[in-house]
XYZ file of C-alpha atoms in Angstrom:
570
model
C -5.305 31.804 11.940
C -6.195 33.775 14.818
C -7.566 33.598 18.051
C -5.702 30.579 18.695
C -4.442 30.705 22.615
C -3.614 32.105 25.454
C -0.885 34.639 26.208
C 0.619 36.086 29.119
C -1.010 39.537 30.123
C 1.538 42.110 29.776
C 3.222 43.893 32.683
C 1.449 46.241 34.360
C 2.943 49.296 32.968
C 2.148 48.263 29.969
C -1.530 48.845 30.625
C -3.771 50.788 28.766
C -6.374 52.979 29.437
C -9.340 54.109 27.369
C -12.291 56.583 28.075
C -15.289 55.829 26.004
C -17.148 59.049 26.328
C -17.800 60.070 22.779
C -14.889 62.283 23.224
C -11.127 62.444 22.240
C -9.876 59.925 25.173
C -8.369 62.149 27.693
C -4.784 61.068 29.613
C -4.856 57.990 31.607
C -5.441 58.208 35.039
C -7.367 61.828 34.390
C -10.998 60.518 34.640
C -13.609 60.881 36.781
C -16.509 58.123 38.182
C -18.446 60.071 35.567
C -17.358 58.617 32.810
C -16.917 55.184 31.355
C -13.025 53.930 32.121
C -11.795 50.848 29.895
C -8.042 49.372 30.894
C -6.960 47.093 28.125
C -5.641 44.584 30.972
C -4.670 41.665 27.806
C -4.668 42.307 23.901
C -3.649 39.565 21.620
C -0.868 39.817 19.269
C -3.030 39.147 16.552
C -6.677 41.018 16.112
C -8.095 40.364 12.607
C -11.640 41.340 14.097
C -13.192 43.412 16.676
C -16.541 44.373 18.143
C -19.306 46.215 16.205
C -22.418 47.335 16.601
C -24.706 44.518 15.446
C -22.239 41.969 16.449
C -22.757 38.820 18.467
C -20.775 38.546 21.499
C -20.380 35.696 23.733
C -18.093 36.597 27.008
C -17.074 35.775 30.518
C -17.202 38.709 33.494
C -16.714 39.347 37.033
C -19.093 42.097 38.365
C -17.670 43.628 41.579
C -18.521 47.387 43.366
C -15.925 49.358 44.121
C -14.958 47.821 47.398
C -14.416 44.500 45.545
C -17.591 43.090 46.320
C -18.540 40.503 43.858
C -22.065 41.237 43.215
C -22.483 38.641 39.548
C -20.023 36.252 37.488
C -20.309 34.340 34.458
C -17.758 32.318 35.801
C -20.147 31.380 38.471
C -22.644 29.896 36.165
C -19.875 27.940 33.948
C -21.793 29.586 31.122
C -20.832 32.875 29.139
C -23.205 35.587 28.686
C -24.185 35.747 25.101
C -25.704 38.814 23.430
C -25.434 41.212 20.615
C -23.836 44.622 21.380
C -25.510 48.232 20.664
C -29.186 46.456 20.261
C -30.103 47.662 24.388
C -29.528 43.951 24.790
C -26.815 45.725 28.015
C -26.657 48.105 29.976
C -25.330 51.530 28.138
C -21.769 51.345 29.479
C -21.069 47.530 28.949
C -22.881 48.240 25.435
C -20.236 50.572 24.789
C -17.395 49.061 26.637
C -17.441 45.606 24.302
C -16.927 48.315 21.107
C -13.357 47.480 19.818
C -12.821 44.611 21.576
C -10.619 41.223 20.253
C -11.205 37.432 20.996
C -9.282 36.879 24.009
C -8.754 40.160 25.220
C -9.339 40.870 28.662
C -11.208 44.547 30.088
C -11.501 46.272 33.482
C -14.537 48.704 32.893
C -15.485 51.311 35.843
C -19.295 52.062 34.488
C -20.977 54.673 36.364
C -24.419 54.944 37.520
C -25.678 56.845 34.400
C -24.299 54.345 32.281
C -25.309 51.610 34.569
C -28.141 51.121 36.850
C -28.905 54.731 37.527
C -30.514 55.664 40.732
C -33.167 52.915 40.950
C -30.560 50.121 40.935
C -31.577 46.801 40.921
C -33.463 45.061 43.907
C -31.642 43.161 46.475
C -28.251 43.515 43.996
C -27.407 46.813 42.575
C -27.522 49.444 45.340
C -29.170 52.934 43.268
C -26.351 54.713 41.951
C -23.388 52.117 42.141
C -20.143 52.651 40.547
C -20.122 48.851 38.577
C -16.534 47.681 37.544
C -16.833 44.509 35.222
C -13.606 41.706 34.764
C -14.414 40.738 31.193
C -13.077 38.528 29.047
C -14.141 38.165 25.164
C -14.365 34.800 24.021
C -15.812 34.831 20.853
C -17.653 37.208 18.022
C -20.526 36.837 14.966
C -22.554 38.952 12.521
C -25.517 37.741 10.979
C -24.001 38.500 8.087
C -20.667 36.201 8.249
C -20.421 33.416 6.211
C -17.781 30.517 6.454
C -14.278 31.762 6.345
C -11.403 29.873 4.601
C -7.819 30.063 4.937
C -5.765 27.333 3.147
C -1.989 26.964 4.701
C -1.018 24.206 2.821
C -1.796 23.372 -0.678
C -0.049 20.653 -2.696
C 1.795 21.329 -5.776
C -0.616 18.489 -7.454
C -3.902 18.891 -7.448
C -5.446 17.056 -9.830
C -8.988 16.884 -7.759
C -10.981 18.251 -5.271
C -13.731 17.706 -2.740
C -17.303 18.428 -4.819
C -21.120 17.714 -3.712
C -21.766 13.855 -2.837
C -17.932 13.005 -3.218
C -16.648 10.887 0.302
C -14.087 12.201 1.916
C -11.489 11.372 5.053
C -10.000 14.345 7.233
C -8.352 14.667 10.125
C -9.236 17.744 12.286
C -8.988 19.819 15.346
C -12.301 21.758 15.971
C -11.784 24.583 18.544
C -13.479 27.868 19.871
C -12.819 31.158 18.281
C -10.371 31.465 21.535
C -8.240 28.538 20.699
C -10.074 26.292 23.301
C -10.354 22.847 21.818
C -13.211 20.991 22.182
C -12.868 17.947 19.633
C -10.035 15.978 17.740
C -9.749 13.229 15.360
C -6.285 13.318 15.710
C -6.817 12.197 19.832
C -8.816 9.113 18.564
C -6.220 8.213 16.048
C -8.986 7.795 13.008
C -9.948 10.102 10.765
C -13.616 11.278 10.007
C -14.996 9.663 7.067
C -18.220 11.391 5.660
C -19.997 12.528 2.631
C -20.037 15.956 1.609
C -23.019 18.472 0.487
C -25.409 15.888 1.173
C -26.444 16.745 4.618
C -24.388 14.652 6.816
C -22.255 17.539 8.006
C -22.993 21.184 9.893
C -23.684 23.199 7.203
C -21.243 25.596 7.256
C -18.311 22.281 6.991
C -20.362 21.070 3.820
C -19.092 24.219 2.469
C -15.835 24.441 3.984
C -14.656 21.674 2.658
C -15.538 22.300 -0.975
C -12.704 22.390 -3.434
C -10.032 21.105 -1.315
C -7.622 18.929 -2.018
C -5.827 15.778 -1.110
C -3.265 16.661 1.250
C -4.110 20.639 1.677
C -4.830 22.207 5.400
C -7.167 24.515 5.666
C -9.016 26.452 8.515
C -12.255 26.870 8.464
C -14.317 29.165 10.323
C -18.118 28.548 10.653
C -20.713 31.015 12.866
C -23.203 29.290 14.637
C -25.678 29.598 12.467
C -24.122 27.846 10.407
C -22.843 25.237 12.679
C -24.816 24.470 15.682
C -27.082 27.376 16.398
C -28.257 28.720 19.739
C -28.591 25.585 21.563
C -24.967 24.044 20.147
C -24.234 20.460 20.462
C -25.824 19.311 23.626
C -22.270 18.458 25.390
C -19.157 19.991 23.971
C -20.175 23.091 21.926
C -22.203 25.846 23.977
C -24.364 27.337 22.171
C -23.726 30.040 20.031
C -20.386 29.569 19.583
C -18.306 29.863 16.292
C -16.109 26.629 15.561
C -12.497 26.827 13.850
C -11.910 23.644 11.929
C -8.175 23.285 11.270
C -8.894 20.364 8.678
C -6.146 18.237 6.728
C -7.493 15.986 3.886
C -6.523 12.649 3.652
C -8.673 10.971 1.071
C -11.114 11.599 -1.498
C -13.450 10.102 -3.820
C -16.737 9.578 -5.297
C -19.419 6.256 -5.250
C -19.145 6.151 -9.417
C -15.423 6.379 -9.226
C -13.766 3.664 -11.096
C -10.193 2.796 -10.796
C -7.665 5.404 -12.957
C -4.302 3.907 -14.248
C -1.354 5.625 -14.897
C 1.205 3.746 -17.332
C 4.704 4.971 -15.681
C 6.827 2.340 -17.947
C 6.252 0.373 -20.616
C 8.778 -1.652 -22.373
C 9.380 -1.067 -26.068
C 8.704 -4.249 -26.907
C 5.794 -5.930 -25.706
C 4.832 -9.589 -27.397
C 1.970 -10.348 -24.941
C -0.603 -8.305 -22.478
C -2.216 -9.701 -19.411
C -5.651 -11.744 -19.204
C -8.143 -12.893 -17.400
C -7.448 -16.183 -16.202
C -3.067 -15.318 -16.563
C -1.307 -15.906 -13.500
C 0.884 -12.659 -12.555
C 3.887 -12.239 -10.434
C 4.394 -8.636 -9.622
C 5.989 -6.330 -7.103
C 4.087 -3.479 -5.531
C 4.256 -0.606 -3.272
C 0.754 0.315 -1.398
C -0.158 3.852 -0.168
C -3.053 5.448 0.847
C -3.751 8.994 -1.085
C -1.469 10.665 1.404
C 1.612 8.935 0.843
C 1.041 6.868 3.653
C 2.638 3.403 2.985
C 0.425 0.237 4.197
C 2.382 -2.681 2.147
C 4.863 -3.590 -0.114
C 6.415 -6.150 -1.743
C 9.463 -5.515 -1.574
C 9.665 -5.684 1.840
C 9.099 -9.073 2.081
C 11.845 -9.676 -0.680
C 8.872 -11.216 -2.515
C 6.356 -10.833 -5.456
C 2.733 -11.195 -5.310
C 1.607 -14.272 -6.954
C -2.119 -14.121 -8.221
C -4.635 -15.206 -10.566
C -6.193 -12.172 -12.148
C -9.965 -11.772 -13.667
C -10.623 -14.531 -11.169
C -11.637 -12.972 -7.796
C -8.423 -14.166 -6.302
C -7.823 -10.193 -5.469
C -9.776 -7.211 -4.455
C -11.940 -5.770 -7.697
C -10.120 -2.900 -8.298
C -6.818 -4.837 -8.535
C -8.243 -7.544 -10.686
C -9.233 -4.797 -13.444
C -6.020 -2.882 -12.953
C -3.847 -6.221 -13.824
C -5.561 -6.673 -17.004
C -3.375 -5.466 -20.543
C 0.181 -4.926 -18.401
C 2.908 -6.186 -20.209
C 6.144 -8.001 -18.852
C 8.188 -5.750 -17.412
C 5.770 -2.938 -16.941
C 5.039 -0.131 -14.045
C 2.117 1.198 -13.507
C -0.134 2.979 -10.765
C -3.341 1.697 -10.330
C -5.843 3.632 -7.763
C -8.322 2.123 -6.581
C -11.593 3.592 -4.558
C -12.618 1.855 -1.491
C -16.120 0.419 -3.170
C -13.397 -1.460 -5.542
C -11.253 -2.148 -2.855
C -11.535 -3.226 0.883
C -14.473 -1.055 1.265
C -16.054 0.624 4.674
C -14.042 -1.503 6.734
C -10.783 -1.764 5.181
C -8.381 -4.272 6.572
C -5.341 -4.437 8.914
C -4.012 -1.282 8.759
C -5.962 -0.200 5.892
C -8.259 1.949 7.157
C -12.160 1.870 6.136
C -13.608 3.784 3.269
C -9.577 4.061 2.118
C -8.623 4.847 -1.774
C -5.779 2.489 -2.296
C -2.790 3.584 -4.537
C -0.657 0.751 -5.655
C 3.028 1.035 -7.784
C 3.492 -1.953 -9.584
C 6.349 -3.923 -11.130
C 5.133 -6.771 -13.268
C 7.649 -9.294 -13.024
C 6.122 -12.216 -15.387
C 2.603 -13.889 -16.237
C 1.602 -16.819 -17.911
C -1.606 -18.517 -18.275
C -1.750 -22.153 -17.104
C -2.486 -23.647 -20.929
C 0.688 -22.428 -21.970
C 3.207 -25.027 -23.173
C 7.194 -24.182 -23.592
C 7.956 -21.345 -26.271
C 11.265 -22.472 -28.641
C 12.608 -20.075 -30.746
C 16.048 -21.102 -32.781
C 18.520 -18.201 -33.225
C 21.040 -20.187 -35.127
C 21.235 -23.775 -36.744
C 24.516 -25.004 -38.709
C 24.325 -25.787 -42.527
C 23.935 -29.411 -41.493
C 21.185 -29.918 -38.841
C 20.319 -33.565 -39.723
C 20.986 -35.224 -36.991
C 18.198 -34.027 -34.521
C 17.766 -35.253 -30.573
C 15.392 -37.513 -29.094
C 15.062 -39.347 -26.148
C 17.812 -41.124 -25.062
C 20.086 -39.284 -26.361
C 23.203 -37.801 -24.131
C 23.242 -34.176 -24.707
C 26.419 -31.551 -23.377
C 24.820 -28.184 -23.128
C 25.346 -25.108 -22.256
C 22.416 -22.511 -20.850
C 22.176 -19.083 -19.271
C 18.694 -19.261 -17.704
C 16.958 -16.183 -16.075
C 13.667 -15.180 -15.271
C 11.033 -13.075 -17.894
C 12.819 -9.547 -16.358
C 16.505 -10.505 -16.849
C 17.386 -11.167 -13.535
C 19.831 -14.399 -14.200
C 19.485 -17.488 -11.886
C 22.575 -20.264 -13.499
C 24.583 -20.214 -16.069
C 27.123 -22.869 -17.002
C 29.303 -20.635 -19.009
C 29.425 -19.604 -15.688
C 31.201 -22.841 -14.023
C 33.151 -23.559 -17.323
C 31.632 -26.908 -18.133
C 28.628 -28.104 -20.110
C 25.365 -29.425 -18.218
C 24.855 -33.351 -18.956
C 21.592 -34.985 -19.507
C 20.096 -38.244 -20.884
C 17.068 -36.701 -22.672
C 13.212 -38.179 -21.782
C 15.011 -39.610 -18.790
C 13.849 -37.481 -15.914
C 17.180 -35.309 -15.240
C 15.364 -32.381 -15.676
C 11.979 -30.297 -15.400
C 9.618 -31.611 -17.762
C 9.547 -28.079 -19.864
C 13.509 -28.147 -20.334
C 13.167 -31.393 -21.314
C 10.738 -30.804 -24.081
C 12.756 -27.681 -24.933
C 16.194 -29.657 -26.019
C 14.415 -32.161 -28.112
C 14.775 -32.201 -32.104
C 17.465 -29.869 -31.541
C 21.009 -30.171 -33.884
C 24.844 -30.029 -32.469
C 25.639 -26.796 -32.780
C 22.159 -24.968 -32.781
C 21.284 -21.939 -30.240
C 18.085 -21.192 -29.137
C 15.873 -20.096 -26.052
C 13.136 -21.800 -24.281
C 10.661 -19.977 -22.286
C 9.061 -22.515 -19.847
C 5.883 -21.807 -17.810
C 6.261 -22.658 -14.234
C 3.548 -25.693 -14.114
C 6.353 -27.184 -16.889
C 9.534 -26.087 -14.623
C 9.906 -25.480 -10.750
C 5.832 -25.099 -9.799
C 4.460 -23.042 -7.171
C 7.410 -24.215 -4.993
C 10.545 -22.958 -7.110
C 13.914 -23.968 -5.699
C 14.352 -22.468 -2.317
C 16.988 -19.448 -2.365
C 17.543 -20.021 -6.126
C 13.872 -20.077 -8.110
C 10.756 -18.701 -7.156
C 7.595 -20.266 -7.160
C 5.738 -19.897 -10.183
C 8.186 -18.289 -11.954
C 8.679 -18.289 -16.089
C 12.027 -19.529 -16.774
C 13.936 -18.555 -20.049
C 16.736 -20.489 -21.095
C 19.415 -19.700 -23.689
C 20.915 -23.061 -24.791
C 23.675 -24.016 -27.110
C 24.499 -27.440 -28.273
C 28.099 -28.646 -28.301
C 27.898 -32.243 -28.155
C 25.221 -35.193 -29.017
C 25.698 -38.502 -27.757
C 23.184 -41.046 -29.863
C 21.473 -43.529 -27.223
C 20.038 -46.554 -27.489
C 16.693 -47.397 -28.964
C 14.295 -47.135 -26.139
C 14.034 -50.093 -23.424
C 17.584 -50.923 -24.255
C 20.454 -50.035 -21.805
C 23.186 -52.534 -23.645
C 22.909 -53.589 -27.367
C 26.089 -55.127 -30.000
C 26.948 -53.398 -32.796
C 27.043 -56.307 -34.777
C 25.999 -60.582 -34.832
C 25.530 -61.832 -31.836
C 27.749 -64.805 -31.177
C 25.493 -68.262 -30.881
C 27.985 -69.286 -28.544
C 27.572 -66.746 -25.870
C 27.125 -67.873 -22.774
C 29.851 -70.083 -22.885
C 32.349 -66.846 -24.350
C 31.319 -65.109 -20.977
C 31.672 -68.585 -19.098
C 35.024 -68.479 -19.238
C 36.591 -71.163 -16.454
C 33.506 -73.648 -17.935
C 31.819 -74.480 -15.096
C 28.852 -73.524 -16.315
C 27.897 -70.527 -13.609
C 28.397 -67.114 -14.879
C 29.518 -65.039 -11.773
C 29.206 -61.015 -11.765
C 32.914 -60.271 -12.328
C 33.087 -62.536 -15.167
C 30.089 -61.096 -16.138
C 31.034 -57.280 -15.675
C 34.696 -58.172 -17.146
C 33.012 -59.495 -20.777
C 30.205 -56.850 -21.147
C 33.378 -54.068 -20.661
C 35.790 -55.860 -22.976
C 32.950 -56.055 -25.444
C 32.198 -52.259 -24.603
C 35.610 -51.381 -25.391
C 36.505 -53.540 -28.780
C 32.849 -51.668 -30.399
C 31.301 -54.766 -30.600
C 28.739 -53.363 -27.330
C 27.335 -50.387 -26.385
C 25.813 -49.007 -22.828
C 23.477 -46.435 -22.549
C 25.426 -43.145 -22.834
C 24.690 -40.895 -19.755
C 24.001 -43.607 -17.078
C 26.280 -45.457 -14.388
C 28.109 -48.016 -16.779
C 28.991 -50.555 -13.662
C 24.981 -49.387 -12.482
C 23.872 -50.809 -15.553
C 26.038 -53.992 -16.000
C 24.786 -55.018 -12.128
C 21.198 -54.641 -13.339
C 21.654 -56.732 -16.489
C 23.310 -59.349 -14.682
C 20.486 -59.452 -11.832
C 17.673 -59.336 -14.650
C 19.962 -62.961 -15.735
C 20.076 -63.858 -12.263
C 16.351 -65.125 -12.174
C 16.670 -67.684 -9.123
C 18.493 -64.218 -7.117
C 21.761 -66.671 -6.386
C 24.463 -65.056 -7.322
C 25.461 -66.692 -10.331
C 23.555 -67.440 -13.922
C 23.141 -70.569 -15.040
C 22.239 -71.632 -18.969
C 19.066 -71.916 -17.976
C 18.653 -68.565 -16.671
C 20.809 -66.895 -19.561
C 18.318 -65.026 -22.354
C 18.553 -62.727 -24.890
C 16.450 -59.125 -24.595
C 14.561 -60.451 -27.925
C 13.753 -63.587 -26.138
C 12.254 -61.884 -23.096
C 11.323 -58.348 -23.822
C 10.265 -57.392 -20.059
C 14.245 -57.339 -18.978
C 16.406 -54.636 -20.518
C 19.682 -56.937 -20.453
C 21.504 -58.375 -23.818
């Protein structure tokens, strides 16, 4: 745009000089104090307009006589003289003298007394027929006819909106003078300026500037005062009658009956189960503001968002947006401020902001699920089924709902080993191996209140994650029937405390008593718990015996499991 600054006058040789006599302009330096002299002193480099006849001028001068005698100065008043040109609003010479002139160019006019003050002068200032010379400066130029002017500099290569009547909008600005002075900037008070358009709230002539524009476009707009603050301008900054250049980038837009808009960027081919209300939803994101400017992310914290959706738990817009996404999905979700953090905003959100968020839904799960099973293979002979108790070698690849894979004991080499229903391992996993044949595969998805919780594993799970196991069964171990850590495989000898009282002294110590429940072990006639601490197990049989807590059992003390069921020994 033009008009906007200052530049050095040119050297004086460079000077110009113009008659304005209604003739061809004769050489320079021919005249005479007869005629109207103009000396171009300054001419911008750029001049889209000049002065008419009709036009509005507002513009600084020095008024001096010949001798350099100062005799008036705009300067002096800190106020330019405003007036429209060839209306008699001047005298005939400056009338004809502003004629041509561009914003920011400076004139020396020599005016004589015909075209001046003539031979009556003025009283007490202009002596009858002075010689006037005027210093003057233009510094800005209307018509009643202008309307608002619009150049756009910058236009993005999307535009899939723009600014109409009642939308809300956010700019950023620099309002200046038609001669590049500044007199107002959102960018100095580091916010931009939030308003509705069309509706009033603005100067009319930047309800229509704005009109049409896009997110992200520049644009200058040019308004006349009549259009912006009129004759008596602002009351501080703007003088009045002064047109305002608005160089105006657009940083947000949108409308009170917006609702959110969602963009579906990837969805996976196969998709067994959509989002709802109530589902609990881990998911990555990336949050920008309509320009691109970044105020969060996920990722950058190395960490998913972990939320209840449908349930208030996040702002409005996001709660909707979350709805119907399937594992594994990306998708933008924009959100306008009413749906979002509204005329305040938060943190570094600013106020009245439309929110853009890229998401990554990592898993969901609502918390009535219970573990999924599905079997991929089972071997011709799948009588023999686990249950609790039982001492299963497995093997497992477990990863999360998007692939990404936590453990795997193919991995190490070696099979995981469990007593099932006793505790070694989540509560969902544990569910997940049971009535399940040597030799079977099969994959267990296990919700996270049924696995690792909000807590996960620290470095290795993450709270509230889905967990999917793939699981193969090598090797089943029967146990024992439940309560029972030791049983025989066959009759039970009547003589039996005496068989383990070897030396007959009628005290059963614990090596005699650890050396006969082994030997018994290892002939088949006993069996231990499979899984378990075998010497664990023989100390806690003998101290069930051991009622008196002396070290030794008696006859007395010695009884069978079926003759005291509270005691898991014999």
């Amino acid at each position: 745009m033009a008009f906007r600054g200052w530049r050095p006058p040119p050297p004086p040789l460079l000077l110009l000089l113009l008659w304005v006599t209604g003739q061809a302009a004769p050489v320079a330096g021919l005249g005479s104090d007869a005629e109207l002299q103009i000396e171009r002193r300054f001419v911008p480099d750029e001049c889209p307009r000049t002065v008419r006849s009709g036009d509005f001028v507002r513009y600084h001068y020095v008024g001096t006589f010949p001798d350099g005698q100062k005799f008036d100065s705009s300067y002096d008043r800190d106020s330019t003289f405003n007036v429209f040109v060839g209306k008699g609003q001047l005298i005939t010479g400056m009338d004809q003298a502003l004629v041509g002139m561009c914003v920011n160019e400076r004139r020396f006019v020599k005016i004589p007394p015909k075209l001046a003050y003539g031979n009556e002068g003025v009283s007490g200032v202009i002596p009858p027929n002075s010689v006037l010379h005027f210093d003057v400066l233009l510094m800005d130029i209307w018509n009643s006819e202008d309307q608002v002017q619009i150049h756009t500099y910058f236009k993005p290569p999307s535009c899939p909106r723009t600014i109409q009547v009642s939308d809300f909008v956010r700019y950023h600005y620099n309002g200046t003078f038609l001669d590049g002075t500044l007199f107002d900037s959102s960018h100095n008070r580091m916010k931009t300026y939030d308003t509705y358009v069309g509706i009033g709230w603005l100067i009319p002539g930047m309800d229509k500037g704005l009109l049409g524009m896009c997110v992200g476009e520049k644009r200058i707009i040019t308004i006349p005062p009549f259009l912006a603050y009129g004759e008596d301008g602002d009351g501080k900054d703007i003088p009045g009658q002064a047109s305002l250049v608005f160089d105006v980038a657009l940083l947000d837009l949108h409308n009170p009956k917006d609702s959110i808009s969602i963009e579906n960027k990837v969805v996976p081919e196969n998709c067994e189960r959509i989002s709802q209300s109530g589902d609990f939803l881990r998911y990555h994101y990336n949050g920008t503001l309509l320009d691109g400017t970044l105020f969060d992310s996920s990722y950058s914290r190395n960490r998913t968002f972990d939320t209840y959706i449908g349930q208030g738990y996040v702002i409005p817009g996001m709660d909707e947006g979350l709805l119907g996404v399937c594992i594994g999905e990306k998708r933008r979700i924009v959100v306008p401020p009413h749906l979002g953090y509204g005329e305040e905003g938060r943190g570094n959100i600013p106020g009245s902001a439309v929110l853009v968020f890229d998401i990554h839904v990592i898993d969901f799960h609502n918390p009535s699920d219970s573990i999924s099973i599905t079997s991929h293979y089972k071997p011709p002979d799948c009588s023999v089924l686990s249950k609790k108790g039982d001492y299963l070698k497995y093997h497992y690849n477990a990863s999360l709902l998007d692939g990404t894979l936590l453990d795997s004991t193919w991995n190490l080499g070696k099979t995981y080993n469990i007593v099932l229903g006793s505790g070694q391992v989540v509560l969902g996993m544990d569910m997940g191996l049971r009535e399940m044949c040597v030799g079977e595969k099969r994959t267990v998805i296990i919700p996270p209140h049924l696995g690792y919780g909000e807590a996960g594993v620290d470095g290795e799970v993450p709270g509230s994650a889905v967990l999917v196991f793939d699981i193969e069964l090598p090797e089943l171990v029967a146990g024992l029937p439940e309560g029972y850590m030791f049983i025989w495989n066959g009759e039970v000898s009547p003589n039996l405390f005496e068989e383990i009282d070897k030396d007959g002294n009628g005290e059963v110590l614990l090596e005699e008593f650890s050396e006969y429940i082994h030997a018994q072990v290892a002939s088949g006639k006993g069996k231990l718990a499979p899984g378990f601490d075998a010497e664990l197990i023989v100390k806690n049989m003998f101290t069930n015996q051991d009622r008196n807590g002396d070290g030794k059992v008696t006859a007395e003390e010695f009884k069978l499991k079926d003759q005291e069921a509270k005691h898991d020994e014999l």
